[in-house]
Tab-separated table of C-alpha atoms in Angstrom:
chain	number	residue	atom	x	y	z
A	1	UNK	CA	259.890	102.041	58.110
A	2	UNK	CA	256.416	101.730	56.762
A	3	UNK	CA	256.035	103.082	52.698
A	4	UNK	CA	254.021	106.393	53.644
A	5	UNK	CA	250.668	105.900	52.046
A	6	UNK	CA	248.773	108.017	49.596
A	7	UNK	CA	246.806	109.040	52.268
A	8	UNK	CA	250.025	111.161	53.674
A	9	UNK	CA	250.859	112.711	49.927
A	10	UNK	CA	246.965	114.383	50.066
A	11	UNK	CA	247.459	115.039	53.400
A	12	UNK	CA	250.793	117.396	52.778
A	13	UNK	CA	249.067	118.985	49.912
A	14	UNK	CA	246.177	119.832	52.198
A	15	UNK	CA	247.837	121.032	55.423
A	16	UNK	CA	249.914	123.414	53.157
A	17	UNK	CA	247.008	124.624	51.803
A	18	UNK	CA	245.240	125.552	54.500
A	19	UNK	CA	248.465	126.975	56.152
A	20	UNK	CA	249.159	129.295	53.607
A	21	UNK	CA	245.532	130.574	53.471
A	22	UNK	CA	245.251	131.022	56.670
A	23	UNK	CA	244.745	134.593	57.541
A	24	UNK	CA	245.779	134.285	61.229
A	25	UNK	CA	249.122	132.643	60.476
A	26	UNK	CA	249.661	134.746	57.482
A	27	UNK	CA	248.905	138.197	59.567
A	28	UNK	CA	251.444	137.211	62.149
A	29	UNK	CA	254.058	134.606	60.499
A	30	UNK	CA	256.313	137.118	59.010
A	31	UNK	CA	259.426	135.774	61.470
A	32	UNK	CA	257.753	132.299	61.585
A	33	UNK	CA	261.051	130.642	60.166
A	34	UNK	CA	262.350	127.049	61.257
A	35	UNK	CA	261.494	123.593	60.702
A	36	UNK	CA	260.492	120.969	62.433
A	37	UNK	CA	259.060	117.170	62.541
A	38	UNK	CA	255.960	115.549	63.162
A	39	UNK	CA	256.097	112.076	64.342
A	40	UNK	CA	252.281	110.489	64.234
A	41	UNK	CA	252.925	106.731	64.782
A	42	UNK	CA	255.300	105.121	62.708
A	43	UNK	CA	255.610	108.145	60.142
A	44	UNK	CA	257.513	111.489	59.976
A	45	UNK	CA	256.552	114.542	58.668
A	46	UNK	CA	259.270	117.078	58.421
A	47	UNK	CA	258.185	120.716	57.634
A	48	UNK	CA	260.379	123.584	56.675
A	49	UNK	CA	258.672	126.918	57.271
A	50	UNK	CA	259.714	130.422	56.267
A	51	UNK	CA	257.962	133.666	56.328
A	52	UNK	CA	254.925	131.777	57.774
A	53	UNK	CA	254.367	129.625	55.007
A	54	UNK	CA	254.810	126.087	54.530
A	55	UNK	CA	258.049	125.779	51.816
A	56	UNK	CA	258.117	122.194	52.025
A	57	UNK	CA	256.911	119.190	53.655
A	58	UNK	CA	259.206	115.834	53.751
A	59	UNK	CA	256.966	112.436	54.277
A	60	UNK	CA	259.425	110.322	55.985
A	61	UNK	CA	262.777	111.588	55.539
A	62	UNK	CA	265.956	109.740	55.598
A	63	UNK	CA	268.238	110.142	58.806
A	64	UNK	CA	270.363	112.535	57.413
A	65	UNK	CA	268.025	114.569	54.665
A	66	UNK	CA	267.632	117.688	55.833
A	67	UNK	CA	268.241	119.168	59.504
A	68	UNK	CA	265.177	120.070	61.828
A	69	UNK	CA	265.095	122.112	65.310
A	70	UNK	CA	262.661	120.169	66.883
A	71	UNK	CA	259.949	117.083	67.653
A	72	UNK	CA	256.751	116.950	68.777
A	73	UNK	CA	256.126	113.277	68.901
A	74	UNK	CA	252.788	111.006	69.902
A	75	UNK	CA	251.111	107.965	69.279
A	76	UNK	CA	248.497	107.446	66.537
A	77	UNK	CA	245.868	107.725	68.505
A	78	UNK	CA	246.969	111.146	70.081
A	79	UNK	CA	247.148	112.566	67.265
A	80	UNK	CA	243.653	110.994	66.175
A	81	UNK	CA	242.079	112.999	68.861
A	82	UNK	CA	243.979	116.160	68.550
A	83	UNK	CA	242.463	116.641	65.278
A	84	UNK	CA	238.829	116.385	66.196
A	85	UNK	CA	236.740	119.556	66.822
A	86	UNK	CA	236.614	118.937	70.204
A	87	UNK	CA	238.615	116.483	71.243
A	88	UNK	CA	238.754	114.580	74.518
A	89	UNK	CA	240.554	116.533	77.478
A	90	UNK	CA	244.378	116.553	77.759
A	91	UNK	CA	243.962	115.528	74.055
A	92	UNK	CA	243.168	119.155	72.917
A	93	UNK	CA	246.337	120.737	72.841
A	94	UNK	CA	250.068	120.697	72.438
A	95	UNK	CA	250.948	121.401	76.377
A	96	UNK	CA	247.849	119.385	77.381
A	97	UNK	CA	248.720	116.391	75.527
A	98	UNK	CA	252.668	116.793	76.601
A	99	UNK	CA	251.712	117.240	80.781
A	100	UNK	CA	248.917	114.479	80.229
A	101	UNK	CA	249.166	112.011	77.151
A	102	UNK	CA	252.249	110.678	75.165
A	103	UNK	CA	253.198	113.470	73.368
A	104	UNK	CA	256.623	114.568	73.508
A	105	UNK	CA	258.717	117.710	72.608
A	106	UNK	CA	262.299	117.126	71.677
A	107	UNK	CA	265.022	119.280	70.487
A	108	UNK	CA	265.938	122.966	70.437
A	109	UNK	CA	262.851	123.728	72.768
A	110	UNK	CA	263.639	127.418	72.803
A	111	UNK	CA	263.191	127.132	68.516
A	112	UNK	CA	259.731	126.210	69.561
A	113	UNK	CA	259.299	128.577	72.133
A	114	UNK	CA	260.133	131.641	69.662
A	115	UNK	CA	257.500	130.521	67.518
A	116	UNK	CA	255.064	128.968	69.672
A	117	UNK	CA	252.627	131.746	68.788
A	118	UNK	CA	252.436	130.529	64.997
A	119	UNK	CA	253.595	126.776	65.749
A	120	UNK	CA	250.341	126.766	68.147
A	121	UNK	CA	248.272	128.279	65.499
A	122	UNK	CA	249.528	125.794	62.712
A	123	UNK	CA	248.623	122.675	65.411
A	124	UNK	CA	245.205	123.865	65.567
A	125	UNK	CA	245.101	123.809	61.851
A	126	UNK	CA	245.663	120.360	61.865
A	127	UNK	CA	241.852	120.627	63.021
A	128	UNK	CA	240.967	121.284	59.139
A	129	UNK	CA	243.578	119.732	57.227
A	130	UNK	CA	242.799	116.284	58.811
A	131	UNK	CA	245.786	114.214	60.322
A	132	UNK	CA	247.692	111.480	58.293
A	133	UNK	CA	246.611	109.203	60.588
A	134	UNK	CA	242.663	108.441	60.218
A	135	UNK	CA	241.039	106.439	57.227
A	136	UNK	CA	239.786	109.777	56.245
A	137	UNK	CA	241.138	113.037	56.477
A	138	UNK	CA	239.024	114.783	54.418
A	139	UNK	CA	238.373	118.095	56.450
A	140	UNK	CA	235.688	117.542	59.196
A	141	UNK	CA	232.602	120.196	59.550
A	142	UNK	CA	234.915	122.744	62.233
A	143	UNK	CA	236.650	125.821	62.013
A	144	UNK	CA	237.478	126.970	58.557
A	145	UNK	CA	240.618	128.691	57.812
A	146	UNK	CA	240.653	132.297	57.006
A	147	UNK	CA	240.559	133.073	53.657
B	1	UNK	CA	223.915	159.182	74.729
B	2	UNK	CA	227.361	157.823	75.620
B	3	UNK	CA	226.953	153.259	76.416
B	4	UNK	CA	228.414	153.412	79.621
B	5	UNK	CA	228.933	150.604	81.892
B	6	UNK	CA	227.903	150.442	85.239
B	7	UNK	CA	231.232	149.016	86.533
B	8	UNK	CA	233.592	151.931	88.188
B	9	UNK	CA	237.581	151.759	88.758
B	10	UNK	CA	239.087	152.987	91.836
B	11	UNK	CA	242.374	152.850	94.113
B	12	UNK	CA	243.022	151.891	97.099
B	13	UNK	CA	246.082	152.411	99.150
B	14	UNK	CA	247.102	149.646	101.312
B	15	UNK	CA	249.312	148.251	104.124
B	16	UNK	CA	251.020	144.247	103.299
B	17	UNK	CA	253.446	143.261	105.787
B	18	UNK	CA	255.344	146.582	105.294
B	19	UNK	CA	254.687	147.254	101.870
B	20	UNK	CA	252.219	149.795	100.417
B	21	UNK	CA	250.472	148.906	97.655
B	22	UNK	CA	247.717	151.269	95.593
B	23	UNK	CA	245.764	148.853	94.208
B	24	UNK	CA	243.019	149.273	91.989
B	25	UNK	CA	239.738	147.359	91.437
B	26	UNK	CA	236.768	147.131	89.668
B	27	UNK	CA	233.042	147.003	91.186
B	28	UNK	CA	229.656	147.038	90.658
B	29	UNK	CA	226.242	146.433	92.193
B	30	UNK	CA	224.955	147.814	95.637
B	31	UNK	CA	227.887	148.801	98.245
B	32	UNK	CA	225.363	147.542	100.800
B	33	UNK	CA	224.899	143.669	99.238
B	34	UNK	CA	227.323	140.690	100.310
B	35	UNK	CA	230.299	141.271	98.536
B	36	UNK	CA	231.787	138.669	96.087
B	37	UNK	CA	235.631	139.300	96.161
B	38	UNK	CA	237.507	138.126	92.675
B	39	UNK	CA	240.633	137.157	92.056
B	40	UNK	CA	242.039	136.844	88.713
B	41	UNK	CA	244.984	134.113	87.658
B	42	UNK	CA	248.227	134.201	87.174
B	43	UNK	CA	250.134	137.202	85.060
B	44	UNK	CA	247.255	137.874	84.359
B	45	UNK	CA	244.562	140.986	85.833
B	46	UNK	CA	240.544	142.067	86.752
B	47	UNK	CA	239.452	142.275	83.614
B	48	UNK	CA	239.244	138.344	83.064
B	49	UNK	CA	235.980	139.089	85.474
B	50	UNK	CA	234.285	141.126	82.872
B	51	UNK	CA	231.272	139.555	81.916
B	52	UNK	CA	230.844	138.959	85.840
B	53	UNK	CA	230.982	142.655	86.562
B	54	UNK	CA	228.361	143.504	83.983
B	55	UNK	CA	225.895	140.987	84.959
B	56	UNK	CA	222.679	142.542	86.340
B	57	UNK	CA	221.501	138.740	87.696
B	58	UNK	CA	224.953	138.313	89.486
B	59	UNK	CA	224.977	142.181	90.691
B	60	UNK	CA	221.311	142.730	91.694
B	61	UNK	CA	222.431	140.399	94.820
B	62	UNK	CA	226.243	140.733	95.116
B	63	UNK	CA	228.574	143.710	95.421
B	64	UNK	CA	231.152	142.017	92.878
B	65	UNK	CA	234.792	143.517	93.242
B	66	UNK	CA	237.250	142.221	91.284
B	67	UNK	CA	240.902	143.575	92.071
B	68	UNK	CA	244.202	143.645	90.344
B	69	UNK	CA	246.914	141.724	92.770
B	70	UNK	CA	249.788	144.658	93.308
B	71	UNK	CA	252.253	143.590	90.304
B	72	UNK	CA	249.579	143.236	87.695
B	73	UNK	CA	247.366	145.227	85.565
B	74	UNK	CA	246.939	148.941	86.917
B	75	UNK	CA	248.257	148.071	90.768
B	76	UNK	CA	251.679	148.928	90.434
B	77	UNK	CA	254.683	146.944	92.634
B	78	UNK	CA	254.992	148.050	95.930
B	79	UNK	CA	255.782	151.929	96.251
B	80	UNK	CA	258.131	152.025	99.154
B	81	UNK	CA	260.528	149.414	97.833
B	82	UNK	CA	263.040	149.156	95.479
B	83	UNK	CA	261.325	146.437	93.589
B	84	UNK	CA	263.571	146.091	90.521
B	85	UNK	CA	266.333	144.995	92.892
B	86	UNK	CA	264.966	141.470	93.489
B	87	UNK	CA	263.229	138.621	91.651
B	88	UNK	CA	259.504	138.775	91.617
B	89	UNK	CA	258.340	135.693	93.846
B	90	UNK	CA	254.747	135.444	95.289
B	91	UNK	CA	254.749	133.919	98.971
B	92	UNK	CA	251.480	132.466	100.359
B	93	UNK	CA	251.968	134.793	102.909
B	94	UNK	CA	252.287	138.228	101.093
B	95	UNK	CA	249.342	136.729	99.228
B	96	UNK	CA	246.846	136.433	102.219
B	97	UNK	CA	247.951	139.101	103.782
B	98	UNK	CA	247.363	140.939	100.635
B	99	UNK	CA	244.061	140.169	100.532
B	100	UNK	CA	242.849	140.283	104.450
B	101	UNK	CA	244.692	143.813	103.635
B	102	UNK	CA	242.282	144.925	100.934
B	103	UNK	CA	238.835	143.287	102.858
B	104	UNK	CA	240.047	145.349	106.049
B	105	UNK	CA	240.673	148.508	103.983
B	106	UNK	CA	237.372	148.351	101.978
B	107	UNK	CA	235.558	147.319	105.492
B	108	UNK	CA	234.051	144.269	103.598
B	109	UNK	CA	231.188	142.826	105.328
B	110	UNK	CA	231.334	138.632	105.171
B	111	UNK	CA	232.828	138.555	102.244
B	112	UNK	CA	232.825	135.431	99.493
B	113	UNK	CA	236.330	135.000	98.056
B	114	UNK	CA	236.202	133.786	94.835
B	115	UNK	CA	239.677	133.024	92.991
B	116	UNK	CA	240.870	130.937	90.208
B	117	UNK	CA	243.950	129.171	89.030
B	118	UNK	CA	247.122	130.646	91.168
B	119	UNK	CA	243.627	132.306	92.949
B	120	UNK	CA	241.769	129.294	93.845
B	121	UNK	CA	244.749	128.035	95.457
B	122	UNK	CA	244.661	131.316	97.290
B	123	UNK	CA	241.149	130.544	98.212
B	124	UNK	CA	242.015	127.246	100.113
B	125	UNK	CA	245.073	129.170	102.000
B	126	UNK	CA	242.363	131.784	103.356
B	127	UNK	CA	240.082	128.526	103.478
B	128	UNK	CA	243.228	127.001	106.042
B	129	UNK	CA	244.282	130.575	107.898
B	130	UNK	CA	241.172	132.717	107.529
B	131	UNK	CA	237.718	131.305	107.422
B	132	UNK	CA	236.447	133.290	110.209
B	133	UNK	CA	237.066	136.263	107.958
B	134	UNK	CA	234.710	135.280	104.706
B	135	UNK	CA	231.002	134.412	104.153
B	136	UNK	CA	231.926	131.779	101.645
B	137	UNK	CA	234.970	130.726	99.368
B	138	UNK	CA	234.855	129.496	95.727
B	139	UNK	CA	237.881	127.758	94.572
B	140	UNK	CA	237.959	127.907	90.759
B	141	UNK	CA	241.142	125.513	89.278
B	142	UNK	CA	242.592	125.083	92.551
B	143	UNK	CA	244.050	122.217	94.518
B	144	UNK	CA	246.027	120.684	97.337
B	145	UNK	CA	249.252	121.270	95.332
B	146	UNK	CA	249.914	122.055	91.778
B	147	UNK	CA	253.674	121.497	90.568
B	148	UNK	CA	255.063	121.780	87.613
B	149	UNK	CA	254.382	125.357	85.733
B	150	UNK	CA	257.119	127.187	87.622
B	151	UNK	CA	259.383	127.778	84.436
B	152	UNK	CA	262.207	129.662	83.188
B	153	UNK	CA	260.452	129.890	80.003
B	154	UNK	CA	257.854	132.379	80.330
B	155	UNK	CA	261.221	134.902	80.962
B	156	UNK	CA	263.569	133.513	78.722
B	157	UNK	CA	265.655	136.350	77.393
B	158	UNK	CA	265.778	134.964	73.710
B	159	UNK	CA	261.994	134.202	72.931
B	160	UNK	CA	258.919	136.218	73.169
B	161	UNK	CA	257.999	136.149	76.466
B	162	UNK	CA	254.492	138.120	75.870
B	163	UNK	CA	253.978	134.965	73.669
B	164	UNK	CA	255.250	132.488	75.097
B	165	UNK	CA	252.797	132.976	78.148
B	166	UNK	CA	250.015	133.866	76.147
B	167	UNK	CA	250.317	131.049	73.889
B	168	UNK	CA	251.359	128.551	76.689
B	169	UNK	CA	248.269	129.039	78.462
B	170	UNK	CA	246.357	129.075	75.033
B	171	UNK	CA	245.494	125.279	75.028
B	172	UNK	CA	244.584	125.739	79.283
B	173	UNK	CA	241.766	126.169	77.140
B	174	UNK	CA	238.664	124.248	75.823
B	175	UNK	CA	238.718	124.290	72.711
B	176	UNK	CA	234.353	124.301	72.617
B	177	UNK	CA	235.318	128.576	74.124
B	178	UNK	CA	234.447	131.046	71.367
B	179	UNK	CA	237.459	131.785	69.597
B	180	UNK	CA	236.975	135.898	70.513
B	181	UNK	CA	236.968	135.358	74.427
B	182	UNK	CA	239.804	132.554	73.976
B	183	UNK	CA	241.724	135.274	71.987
B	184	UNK	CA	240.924	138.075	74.773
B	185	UNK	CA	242.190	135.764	77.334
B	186	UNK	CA	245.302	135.335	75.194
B	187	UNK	CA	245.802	138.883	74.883
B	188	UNK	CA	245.342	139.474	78.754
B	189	UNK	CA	248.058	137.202	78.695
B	190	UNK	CA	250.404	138.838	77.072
B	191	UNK	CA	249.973	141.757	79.260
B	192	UNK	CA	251.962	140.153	81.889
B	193	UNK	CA	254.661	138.128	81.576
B	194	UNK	CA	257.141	139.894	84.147
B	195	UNK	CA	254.867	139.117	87.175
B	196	UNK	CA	253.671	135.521	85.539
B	197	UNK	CA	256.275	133.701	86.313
B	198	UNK	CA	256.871	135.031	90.026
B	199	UNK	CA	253.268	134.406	90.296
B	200	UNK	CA	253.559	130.454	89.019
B	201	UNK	CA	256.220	130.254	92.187
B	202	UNK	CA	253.120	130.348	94.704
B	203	UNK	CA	251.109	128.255	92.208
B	204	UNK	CA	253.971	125.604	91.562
B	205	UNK	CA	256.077	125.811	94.720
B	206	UNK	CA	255.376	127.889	97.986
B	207	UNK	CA	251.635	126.849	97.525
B	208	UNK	CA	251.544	122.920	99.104
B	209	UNK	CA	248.837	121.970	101.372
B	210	UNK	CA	249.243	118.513	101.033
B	211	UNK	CA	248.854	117.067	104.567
B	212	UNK	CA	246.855	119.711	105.758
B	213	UNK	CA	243.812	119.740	104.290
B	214	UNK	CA	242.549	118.171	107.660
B	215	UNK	CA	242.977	121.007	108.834
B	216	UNK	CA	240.564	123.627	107.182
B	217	UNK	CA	237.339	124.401	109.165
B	218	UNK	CA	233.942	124.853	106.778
B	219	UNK	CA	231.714	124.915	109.462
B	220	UNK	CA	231.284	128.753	109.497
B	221	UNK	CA	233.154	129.222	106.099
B	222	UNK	CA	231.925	126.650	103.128
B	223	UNK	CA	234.151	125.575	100.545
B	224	UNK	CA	232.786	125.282	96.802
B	225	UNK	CA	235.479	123.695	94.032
B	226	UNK	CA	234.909	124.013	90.645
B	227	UNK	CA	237.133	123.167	87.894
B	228	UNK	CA	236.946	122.859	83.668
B	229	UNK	CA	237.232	119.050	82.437
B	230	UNK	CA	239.680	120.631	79.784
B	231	UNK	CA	242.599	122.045	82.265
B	232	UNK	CA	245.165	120.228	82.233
B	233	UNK	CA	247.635	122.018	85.421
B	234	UNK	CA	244.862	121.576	87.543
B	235	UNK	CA	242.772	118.205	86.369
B	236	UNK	CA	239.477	117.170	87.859
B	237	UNK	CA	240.839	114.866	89.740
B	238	UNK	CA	243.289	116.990	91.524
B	239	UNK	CA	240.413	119.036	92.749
B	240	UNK	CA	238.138	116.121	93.421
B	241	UNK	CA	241.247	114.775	95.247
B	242	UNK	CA	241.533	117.885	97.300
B	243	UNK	CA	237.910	118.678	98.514
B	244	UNK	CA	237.787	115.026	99.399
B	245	UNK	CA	240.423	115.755	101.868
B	246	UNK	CA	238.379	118.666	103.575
B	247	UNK	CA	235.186	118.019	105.135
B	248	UNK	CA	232.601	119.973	104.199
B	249	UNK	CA	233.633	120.764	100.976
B	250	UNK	CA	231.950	120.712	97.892
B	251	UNK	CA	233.628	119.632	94.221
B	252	UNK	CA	231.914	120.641	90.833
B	253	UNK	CA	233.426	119.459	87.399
B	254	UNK	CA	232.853	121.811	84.639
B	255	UNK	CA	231.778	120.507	81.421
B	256	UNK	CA	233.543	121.224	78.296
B	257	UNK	CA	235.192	124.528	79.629
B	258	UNK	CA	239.164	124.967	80.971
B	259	UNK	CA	241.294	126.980	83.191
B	260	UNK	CA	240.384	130.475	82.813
B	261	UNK	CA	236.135	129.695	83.091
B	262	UNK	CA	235.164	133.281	83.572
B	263	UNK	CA	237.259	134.290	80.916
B	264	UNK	CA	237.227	131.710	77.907
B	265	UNK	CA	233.469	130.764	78.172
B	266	UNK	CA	231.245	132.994	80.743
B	267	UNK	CA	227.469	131.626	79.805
B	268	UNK	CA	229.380	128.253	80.666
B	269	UNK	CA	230.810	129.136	84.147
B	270	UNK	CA	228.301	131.277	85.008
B	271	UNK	CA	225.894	127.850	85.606
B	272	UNK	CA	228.706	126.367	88.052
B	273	UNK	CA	228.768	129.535	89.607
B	274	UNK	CA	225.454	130.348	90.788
B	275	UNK	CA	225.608	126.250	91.673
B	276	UNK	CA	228.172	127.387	94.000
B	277	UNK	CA	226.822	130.542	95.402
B	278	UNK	CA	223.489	129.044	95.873
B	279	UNK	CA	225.620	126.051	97.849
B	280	UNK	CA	227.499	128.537	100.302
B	281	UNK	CA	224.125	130.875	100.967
B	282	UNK	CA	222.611	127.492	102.080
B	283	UNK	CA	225.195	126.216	104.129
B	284	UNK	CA	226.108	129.908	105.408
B	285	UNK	CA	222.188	130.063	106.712
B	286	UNK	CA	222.363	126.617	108.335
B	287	UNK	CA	225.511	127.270	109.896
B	288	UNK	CA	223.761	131.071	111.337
B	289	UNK	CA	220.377	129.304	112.218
C-alpha cells in the first residue's frame, strides 16, 4: 500500500478537530461509541469513537491492528465530491452515493445503523474538514462547525 | 393580539373498504375555490405541507387540504379493527380507496391531487383507476415503480428506529435546503417509524405500474411530474422514464432540491409548483372548451 502522505496526517488532525467542536455531534454523541474505517482510494482511515468524540484516528492500519465494526468504502473521486458544499447528485450523501455511485457499506451494518444519527452528522463534517483525497483540503468557504 | 394562523384542523370520519378511519386534515383558503388535495410521504404526516397551507398566493385561488393518511400523525389506525394484531402493510388499494373515501366525504368539487414520494406514486394509481374523479394530478417523486426501500431496518428491534428513518431519509435531501427545514423534515421523521416501513411496502412493492402506463387517460385528467435532481429513490430519470410512457403527461426536473420539495426547500418547489398548476388549469380548460 501507498506511504499515506502528509496530506492525510493534517487531515486527521483536522477532522478531529472539527468533530469534537462540533456542537451538533457533541449535544447528541453521548452513546456515539464504535469504530469504524474509511476507505478513500487506496488509503484507510480507521476511527475509534467514544462518547461522540474522535479518540483516535489510524492512517492505514495494518490487517490485524485494531478491530473495526464497519466500512464505508468509495473511489477517490466519490469521496472528492462528497466533500464539496454542494456536491453533484447521488454524490451528496452516504445512502445516495451507496443506491447510486460506488460507495459501499460493509460489516456489522446494524453498528452503523445505531449510530447513523451521529455517523451521518460526522460524514457531513467531512464538508469542513476537507477529505484526504484532494490537493487541498484546507476547509472550503461552507458550513462551519458549531462552536 | 394572539399570531394566529389561518390554517384550521378538523376530523373526519370515514368509510375504507370496511374500515373506519377519523382522519384529520389541515385547510385553508375559500371552501368554495378548486381544491388542491395533499398528500404527505412516507411515515411521515400534513405538516410537511406547511409553508403551502400558509401561502396567501397559493390559497387566494385554491382550497389547499392537506390530510394525515389513517396510521400517521393525528389519524389514528382504523377504529373498528384490532390493528395491533397484524403487520402494518399499505395496499394500492386501501390507498385509493382511502382517498376517493375522503374526496366523497368532504364532497370535493374537481379536485387536484397532489402527492409526493410513496404519494406521487399514489397520484399515478388515481391517474390509472380514477381520473374521472380529479381536476388535475401532480406527481411529486413518483414513478412507474420504485424498488428497493422496503427494509427491515427502519424496525429493527436493536437500533433506533426514530433515527434510523429520520436519518436514512436525511441525505433524500439536497444538501443546497436550509439546514432548519432539512432538520424539521428530519424530525417529522422521527415521528413515524411504526407506519414507515408498512408504508415503503406500497412504495417498494405493491406499487408497480410498469406495463401499464399505456393505460392512464389525461385527456380529462392532466398529469404534471416533478421531481428534485438530488433524490436518489426516485431519480430524474425514473420520472422522465415514466411520464414518457403516458401520453399527455408532463415531466419537470427540479433544480438543486430532493425528495421531500415542500418540506426541505419551499421558495424552491413552490416555482415547479405553480409551473404545474398553471400546466393542468390550461390543459383542464382546453379539455372543457
Amino acid at each position: 500500500m501507498a506511504t499515506p502522505t502528509v496530506m492525510a496526517d493534517d487531515w486527521v488532525e483536522n477532522f478531529t478537530r472539527v468533530c469534537n467542536q462540533d456542537e451538533e455531534l457533541q449535544a447528541h454523541g453521548k452513546h456515539f461509541d464504535c469504530s469504524y474505517m474509511l476507505q478513500m482510494g487506496n488509503h484507510n482511515y480507521q476511527v475509534v469513537m467514544h462518547r461522540g468524540r474522535v479518540e483516535e484516528i489510524l492512517v492505514d492500519p495494518g490487517p490485524l491492528d485494531q478491530r473495526y465494526q464497519f466500512l464505508l468504502r468509495a473511489s477517490e473521486d466519490t469521496w472528492q465530491e462528497f466533500g464539496k458544499t454542494e456536491p453533484r447528485p447521488m454524490a451528496h450523501g452516504i445512502w445516495a452515493a451507496t443506491f447510486r455511485e460506488d460507495m459501499q457499506m460493509q460489516g456489522d451494518l446494524l453498528v452503523l445503523m445505531q449510530n447513523l444519527r451521529c455517523f451521518t452528522r460526522q460524514m457531513e463534517l467531512l464538508r469542513v474538514s476537507g477529505v484526504p483525497v484532494q490537493e487541498d483540503v484546507s476547509a472550503p468557504k461552507q458550513r462551519e462547525p458549531s462552536q | 393580539m394572539a399570531e394566529l394562523s389561518p390554517v384550521t384542523g378538523r376530523y373526519v370520519t370515514i368509510d375504507v373498504l370496511g374500515d373506519q378511519c377519523k382522519v384529520f386534515f389541515l385547510e385553508n383558503g375559500d371552501p368554495n375555490s378548486q381544491p388542491l388535495v395533499c398528500q404527505h410521504t412516507a411515515g411521515c404526516h400534513n405538516h410537511q405541507w406547511r409553508y403551502l397551507l400558509e401561502d396567501e398566493e397559493v390559497t387566494s385561488d385554491y382550497r389547499v387540504i392537506a390530510y394525515d393518511l389513517t396510521n400517521h400523525g393525528k389519524s389514528d389506525p382504523p377504529a373498528n379493527k384490532a390493528w395491533w394484531k397484524e403487520e402494518y402493510r399499505l395496499t394500492a388499494e386501501w390507498y385509493t380507496a382511502f382517498i376517493t373515501s375522503f374526496c366523497d366525504a368532504l364532497e370535493l368539487r374537481d379536485p387536484i391531487f397532489m402527492g409526493c414520494s410513496f404519494g406521487g406514486n399514489e397520484a399515478l394509481q388515481l391517474a390509472l383507476h380514477h381520473p374521472d374523479r380529479f381536476g388535475g394530478i401532480i406527481s411529486v417523486e413518483g414513478a412507474d415503480y420504485s424498488p428497493g426501500f422496503f427494509l427491515d431496518w427502519w424496525q429493527h428491534p436493536h437500533a433506533n428506529a426514530a433515527q434510523v428513518s429520520a436519518s436514512g431519509v436525511w441525505d433524500l435531501m439536497a444538501p443546497q435546503s436550509p439546514d432548519s427545514d432539512r432538520a424539521a423534515t428530519w424530525f417529522y421523521y422521527t415521528q413515524g417509524s411504526e407506519a414507515f416501513r408498512g408504508d415503503l411496502y406500497f412504495y417498494s412493492r405493491d406499487h408497480d405500474l410498469r406495463g401499464r402506463l399505456g393505460e392512464i387517460d389525461t385527456s380529462n385528467c392532466p398529469l404534471v411530474m416533478l421531481t428534485g435532481e438530488y433524490d436518489y429513490l426516485t431519480t430524474p430519470e425514473d420520472s422522465k422514464r415514466t411520464a414518457e410512457g403516458i401520453a399527455g403527461a408532463t415531466f419537470i426536473e427540479m433544480e438543486k432540491i430532493g425528495h421531500f420539495p415542500m418540506s426541505e426547500n419551499y421558495p424552491v418547489f413552490k416555482t415547479y409548483m405553480q409551473q404545474a398548476l398553471q400546466k393542468i388549469n390550461e390543459e383542464h380548460k382546453a379539455a372543457v372548451g
